[in-house]
CSV table of C-alpha atoms in Angstrom, one decimal:
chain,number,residue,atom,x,y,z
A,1,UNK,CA,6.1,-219.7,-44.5
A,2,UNK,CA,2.7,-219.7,-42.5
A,3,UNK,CA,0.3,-223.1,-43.2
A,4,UNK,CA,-2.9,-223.0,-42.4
A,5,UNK,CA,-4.3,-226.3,-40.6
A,6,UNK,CA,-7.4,-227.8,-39.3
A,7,UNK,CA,-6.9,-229.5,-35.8
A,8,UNK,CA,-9.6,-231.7,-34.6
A,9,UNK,CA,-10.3,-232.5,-31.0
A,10,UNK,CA,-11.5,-235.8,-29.1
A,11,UNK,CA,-14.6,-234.4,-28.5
A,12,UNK,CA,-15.6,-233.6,-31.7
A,13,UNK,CA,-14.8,-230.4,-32.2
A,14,UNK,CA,-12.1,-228.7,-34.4
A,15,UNK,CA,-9.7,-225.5,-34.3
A,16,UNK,CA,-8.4,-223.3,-37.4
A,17,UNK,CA,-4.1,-223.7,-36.6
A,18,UNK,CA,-1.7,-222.0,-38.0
A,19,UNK,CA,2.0,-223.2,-38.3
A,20,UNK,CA,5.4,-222.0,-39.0
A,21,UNK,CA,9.0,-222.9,-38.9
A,22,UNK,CA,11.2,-226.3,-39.0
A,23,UNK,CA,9.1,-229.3,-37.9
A,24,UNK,CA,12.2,-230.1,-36.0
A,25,UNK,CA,12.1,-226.6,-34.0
A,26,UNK,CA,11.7,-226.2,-30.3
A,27,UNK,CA,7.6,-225.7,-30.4
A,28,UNK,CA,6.2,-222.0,-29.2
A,29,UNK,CA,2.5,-222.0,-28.8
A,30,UNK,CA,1.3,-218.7,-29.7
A,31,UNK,CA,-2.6,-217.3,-28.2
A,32,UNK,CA,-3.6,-214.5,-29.7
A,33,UNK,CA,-5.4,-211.1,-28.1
A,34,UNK,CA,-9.3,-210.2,-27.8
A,35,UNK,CA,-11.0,-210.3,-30.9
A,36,UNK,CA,-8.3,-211.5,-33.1
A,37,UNK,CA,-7.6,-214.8,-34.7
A,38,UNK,CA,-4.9,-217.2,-34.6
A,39,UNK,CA,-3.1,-216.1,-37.7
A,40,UNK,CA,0.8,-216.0,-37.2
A,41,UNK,CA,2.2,-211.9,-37.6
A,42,UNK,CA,5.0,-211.6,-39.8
A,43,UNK,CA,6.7,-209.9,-37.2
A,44,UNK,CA,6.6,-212.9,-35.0
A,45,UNK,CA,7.4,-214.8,-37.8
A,46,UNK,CA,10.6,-213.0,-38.5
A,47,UNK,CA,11.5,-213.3,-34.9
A,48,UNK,CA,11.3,-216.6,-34.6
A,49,UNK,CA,13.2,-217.8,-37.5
A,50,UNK,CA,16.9,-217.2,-36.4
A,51,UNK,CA,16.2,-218.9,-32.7
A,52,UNK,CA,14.8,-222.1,-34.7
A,53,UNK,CA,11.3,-221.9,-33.4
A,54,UNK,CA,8.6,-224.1,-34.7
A,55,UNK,CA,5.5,-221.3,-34.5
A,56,UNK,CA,1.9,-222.7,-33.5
A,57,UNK,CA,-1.3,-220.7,-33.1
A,58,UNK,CA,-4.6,-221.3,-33.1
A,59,UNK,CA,-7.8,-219.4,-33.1
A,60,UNK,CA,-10.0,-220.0,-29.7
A,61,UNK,CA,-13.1,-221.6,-29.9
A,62,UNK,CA,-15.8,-219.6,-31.8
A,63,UNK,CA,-13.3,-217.6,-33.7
A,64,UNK,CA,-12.9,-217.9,-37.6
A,65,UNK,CA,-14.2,-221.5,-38.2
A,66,UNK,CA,-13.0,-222.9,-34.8
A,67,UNK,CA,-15.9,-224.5,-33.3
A,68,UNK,CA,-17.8,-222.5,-30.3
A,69,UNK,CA,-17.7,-223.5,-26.9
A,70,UNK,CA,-20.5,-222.0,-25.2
A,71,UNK,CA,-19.7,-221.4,-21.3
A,72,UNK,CA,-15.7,-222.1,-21.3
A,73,UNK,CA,-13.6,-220.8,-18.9
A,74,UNK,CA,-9.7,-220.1,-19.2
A,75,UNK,CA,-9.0,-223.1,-17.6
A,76,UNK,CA,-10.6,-225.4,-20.5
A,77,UNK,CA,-7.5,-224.4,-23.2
A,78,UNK,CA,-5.8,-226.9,-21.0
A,79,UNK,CA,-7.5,-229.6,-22.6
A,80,UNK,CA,-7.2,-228.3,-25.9
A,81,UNK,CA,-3.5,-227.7,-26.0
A,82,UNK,CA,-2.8,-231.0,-24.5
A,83,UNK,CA,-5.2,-232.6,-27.1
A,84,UNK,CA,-3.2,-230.8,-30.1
A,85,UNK,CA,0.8,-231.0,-28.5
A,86,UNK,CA,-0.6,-235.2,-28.5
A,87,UNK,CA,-2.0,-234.9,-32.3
A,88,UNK,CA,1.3,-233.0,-33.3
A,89,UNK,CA,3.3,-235.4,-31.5
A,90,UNK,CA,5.1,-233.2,-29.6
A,91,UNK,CA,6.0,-233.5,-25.5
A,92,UNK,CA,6.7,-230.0,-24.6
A,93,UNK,CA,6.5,-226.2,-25.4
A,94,UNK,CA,7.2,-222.6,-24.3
A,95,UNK,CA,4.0,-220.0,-24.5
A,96,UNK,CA,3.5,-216.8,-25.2
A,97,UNK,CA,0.4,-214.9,-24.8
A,98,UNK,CA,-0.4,-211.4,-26.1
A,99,UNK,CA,-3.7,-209.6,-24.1
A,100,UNK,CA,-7.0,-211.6,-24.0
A,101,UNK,CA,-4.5,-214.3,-24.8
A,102,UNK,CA,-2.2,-213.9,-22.0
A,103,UNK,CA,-4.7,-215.5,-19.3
A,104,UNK,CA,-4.6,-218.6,-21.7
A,105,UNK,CA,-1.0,-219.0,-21.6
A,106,UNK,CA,-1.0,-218.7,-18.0
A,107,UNK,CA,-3.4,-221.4,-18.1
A,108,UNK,CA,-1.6,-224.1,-19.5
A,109,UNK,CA,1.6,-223.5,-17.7
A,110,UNK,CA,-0.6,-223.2,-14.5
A,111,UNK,CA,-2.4,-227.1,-15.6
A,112,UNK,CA,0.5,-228.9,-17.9
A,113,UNK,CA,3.7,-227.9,-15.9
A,114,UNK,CA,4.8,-231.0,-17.4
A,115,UNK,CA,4.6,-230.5,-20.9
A,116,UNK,CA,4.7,-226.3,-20.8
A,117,UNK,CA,8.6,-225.3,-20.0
A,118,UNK,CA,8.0,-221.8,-19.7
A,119,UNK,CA,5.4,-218.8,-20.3
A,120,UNK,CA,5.5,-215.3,-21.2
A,121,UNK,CA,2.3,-212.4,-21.8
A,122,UNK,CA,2.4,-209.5,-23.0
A,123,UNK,CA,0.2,-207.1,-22.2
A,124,UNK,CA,-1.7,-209.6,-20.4
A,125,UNK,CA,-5.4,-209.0,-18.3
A,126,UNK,CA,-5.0,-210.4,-14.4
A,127,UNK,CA,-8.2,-211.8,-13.2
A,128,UNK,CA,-11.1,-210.8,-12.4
A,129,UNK,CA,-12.0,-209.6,-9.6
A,130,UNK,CA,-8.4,-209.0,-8.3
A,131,UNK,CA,-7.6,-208.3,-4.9
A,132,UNK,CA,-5.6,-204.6,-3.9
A,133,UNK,CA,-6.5,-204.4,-7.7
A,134,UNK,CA,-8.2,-201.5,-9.0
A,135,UNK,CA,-9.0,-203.4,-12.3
A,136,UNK,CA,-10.2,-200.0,-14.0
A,137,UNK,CA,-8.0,-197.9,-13.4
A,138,UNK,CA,-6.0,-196.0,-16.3
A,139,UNK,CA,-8.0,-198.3,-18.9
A,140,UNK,CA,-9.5,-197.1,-22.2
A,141,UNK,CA,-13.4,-195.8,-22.1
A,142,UNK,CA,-14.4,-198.6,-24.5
A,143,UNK,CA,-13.1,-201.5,-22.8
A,144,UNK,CA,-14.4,-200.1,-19.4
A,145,UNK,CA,-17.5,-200.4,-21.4
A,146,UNK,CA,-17.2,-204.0,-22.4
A,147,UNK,CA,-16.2,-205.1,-19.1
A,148,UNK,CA,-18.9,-203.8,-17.3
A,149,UNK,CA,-21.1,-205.1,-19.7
A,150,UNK,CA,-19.8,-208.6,-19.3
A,151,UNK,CA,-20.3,-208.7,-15.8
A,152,UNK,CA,-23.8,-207.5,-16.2
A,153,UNK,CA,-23.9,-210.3,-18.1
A,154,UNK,CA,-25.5,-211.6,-21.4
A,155,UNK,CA,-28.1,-209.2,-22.1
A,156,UNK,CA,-25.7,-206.3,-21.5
A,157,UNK,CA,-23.1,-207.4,-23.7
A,158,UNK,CA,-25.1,-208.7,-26.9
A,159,UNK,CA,-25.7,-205.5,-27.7
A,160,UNK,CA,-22.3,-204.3,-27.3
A,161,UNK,CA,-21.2,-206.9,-29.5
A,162,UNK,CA,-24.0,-206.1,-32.0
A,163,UNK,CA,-23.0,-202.9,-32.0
A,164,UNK,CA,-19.0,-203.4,-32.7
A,165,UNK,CA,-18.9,-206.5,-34.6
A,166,UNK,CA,-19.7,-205.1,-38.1
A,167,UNK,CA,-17.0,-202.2,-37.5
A,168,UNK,CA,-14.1,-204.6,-36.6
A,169,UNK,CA,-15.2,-207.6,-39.3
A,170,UNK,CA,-14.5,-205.2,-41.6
A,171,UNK,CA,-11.9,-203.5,-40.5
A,172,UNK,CA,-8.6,-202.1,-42.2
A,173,UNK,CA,-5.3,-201.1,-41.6
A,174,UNK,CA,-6.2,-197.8,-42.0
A,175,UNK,CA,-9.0,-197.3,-40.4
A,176,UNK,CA,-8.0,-199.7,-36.9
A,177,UNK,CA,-6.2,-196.6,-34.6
A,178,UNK,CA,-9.5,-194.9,-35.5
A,179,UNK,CA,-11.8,-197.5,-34.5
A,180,UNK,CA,-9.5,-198.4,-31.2
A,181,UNK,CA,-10.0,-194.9,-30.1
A,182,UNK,CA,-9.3,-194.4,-26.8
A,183,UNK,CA,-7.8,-197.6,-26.0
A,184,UNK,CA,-4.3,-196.2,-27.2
A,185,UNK,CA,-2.2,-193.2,-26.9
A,186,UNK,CA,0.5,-191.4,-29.1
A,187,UNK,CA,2.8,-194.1,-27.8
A,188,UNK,CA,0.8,-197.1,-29.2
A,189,UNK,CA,-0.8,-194.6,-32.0
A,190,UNK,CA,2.6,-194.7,-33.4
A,191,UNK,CA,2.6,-198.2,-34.0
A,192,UNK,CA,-0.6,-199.0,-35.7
A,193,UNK,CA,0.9,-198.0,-39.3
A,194,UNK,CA,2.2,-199.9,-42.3
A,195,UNK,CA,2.0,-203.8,-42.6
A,196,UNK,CA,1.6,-203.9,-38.8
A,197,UNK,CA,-1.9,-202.3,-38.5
A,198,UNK,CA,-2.6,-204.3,-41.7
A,199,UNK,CA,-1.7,-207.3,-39.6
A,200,UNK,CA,-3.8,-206.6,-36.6
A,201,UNK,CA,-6.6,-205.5,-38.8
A,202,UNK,CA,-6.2,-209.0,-40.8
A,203,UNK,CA,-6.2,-210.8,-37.7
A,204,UNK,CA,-9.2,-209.2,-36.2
A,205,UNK,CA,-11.4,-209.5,-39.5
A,206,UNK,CA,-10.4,-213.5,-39.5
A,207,UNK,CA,-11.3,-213.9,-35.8
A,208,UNK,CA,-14.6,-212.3,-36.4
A,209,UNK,CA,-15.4,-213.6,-39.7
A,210,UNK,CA,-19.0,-215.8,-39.2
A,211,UNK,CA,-19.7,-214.5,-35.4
A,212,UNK,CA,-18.9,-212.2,-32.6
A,213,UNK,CA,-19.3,-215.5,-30.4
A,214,UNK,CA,-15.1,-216.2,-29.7
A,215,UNK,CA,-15.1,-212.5,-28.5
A,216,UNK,CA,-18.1,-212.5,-26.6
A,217,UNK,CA,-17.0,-216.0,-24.9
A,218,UNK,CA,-14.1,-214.2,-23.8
A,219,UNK,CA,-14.9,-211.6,-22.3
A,220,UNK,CA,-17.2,-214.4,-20.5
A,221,UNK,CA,-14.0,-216.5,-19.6
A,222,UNK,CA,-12.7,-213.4,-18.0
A,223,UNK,CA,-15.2,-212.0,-16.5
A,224,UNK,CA,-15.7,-215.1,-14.2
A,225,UNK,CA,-13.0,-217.5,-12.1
A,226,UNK,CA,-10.2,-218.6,-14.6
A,227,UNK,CA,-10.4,-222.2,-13.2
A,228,UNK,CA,-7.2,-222.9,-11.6
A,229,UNK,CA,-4.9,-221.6,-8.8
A,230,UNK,CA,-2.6,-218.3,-9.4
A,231,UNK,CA,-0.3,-219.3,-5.9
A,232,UNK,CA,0.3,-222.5,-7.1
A,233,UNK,CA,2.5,-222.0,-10.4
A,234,UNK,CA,5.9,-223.1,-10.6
A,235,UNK,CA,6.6,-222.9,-14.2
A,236,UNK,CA,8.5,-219.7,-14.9
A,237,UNK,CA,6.3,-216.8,-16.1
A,238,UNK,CA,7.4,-213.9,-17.7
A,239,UNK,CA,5.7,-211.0,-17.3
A,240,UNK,CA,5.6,-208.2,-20.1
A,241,UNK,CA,3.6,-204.7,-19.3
A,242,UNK,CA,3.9,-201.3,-20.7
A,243,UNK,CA,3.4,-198.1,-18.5
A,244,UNK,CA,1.5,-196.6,-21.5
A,245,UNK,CA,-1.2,-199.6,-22.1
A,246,UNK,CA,-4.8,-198.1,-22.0
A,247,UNK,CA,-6.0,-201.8,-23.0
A,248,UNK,CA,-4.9,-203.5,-20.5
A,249,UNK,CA,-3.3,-201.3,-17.8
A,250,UNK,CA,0.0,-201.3,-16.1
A,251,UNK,CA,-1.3,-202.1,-12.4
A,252,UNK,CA,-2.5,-205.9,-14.6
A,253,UNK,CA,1.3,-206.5,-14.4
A,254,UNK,CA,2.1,-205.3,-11.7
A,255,UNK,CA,-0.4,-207.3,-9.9
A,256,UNK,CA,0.7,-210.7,-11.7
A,257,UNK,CA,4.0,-210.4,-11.4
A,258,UNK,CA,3.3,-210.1,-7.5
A,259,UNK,CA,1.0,-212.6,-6.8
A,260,UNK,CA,2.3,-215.7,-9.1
A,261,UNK,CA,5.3,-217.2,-7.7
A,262,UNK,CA,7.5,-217.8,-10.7
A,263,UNK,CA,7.0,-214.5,-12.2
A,264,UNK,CA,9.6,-213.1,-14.0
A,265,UNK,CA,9.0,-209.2,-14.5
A,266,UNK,CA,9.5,-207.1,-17.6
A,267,UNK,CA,7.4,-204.1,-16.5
A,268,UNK,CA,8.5,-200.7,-18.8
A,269,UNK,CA,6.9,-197.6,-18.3
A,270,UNK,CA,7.5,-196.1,-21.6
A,271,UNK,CA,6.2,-199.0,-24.0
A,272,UNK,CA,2.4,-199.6,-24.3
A,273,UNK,CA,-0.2,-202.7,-25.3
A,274,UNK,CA,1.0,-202.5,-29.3
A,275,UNK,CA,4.7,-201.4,-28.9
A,276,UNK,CA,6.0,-204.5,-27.1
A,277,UNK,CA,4.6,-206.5,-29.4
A,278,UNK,CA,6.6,-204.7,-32.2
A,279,UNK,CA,10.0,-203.6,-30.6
A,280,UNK,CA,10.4,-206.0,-28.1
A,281,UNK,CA,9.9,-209.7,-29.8
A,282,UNK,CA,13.2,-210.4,-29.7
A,283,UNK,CA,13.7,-209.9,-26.3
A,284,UNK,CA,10.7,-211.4,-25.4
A,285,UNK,CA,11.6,-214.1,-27.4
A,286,UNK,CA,15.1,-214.6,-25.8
A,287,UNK,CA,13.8,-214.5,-22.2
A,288,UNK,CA,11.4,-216.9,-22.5
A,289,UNK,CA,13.7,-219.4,-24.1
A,290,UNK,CA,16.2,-218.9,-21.7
């Protein structure tokens, strides 16, 4: 059973958390893709429960009710998970990030390699600009879109933002392979049925609630230096990428799993963004504890 929390920061600010799992559990921090919220899936849920994991997720600043903060980078969920593992009373934690989140859960392995034991992403975006990277390449029209208009900057992106933001607050189950058009193929295409798309579409419309301001503050955080050093990681990283993602393409793997030192590479050329994240949890899962 998922609760819902409220998890205040030192500096004022608070975070809608989510929580699942023995209190007792080994603690997996969870951060969730680009607009989406910190809601727990079932399926991630279900995976946990046999290996004992204590789930929690939370959604990023300006998401749901989380409090915005204007100009952050990727680096600054540093502070916040550290913040939260001391409120929870809890020493250390494995990570697992899925898309927009994977740069996040890089992040805090890359700045608390003393309290974060491991990380894994899934379908996870390398930075920005990347070098012998072409960032581009094989990625959906609409998110080539969003990009560029991120590094244009703010008054290219508002109006993408204005422009999506009623579609995907209101989203449903039914309608999400629609809307994500053509970020996915028939691989991916496959997946989005059922209780799953109900689940990403239930995520998205919580994320994006109140405001598009989480979304547009992280495609900020990405389009600009993630705040910390890529060469320097130690803490083992495993690296999760599907040959058929048209979110966040294949080369993004490929690239992190050859410039950060303790990579651990999963790359699989016939999964894609939304099929690892159903068929492959377990595994995932098992890796990352290992």
């Amino acid at each position: 059973m998922t609760s819902a929390v409220t998890l205040p920061l030192p500096d004022g600010r608070t975070l809608d958390g989510y929580l699942a799992g023995p209190d007792d559990g080994r603690l997996l921090v969870f951060h969730h893709g680009t607009p989406s919220s910190g809601q727990l899936s079932d399926e991630l849920v279900a995976a946990a429960a046999p290996r004992g994991l204590r789930l929690l997720a939370w959604s990023r600043p300006g998401y749901g009710d989380s409090t915005r903060l204007p100009g952050r980078d990727i680096a600054a969920v540093a502070a916040d998970t550290a913040a939260i593992l001391d409120h929870l009373g809890v020493a250390q934690c494995v990570t697992l990030g899925w898309s927009g989140g994977g740069p996040h859960a890089i992040a805090i392995a890359a700045l608390l390699p003393d309290r974060v034991r491991a990380a894994a992403t899934i379908g996870g975006v390398a930075p920005y600009p990347a070098e012998g990277l072409d960032w581009f390449a094989d990625m959906g029209a609409e998110n080539i879109e969003e990009f560029h208009a991120a590094l244009a900057g703010h008054d290219a992106l508002i109006p993408f933002k204005e422009r999506w933001w009623p579609i995907f607050r209101s989203i449903s189950g039914e309608q999400i392979a629609e809307a994500f058009g053509d970020l996915i193929d028939d691989v991916d295409r496959g997946s989005l049925t059922g209780a799953f798309a109900e689940g990403v579409a239930a995520s998205t419309r919580e994320g994006l609630r109140n405001s598009y301001w989480g979304w547009y503050d992280d495609d900020m955080a990405f389009a600009r230096d993630w705040g910390f050093d890529l060469a320097s990681m130690r803490v083992p990283v495993h690296i999760w990428q599907g040959g058929h993602d048209r979110m966040v393409p294949f080369g993004h793997g490929q690239w992190l799993a050859a410039h950060i030192p303790s990579a651990v590479p999963h790359l699989h050329p016939e999964h894609g963004h939304l099929t690892l994240a159903v068929d492959s949890l377990g595994p995932i899962l098992d890796a990352l504890l290992a």
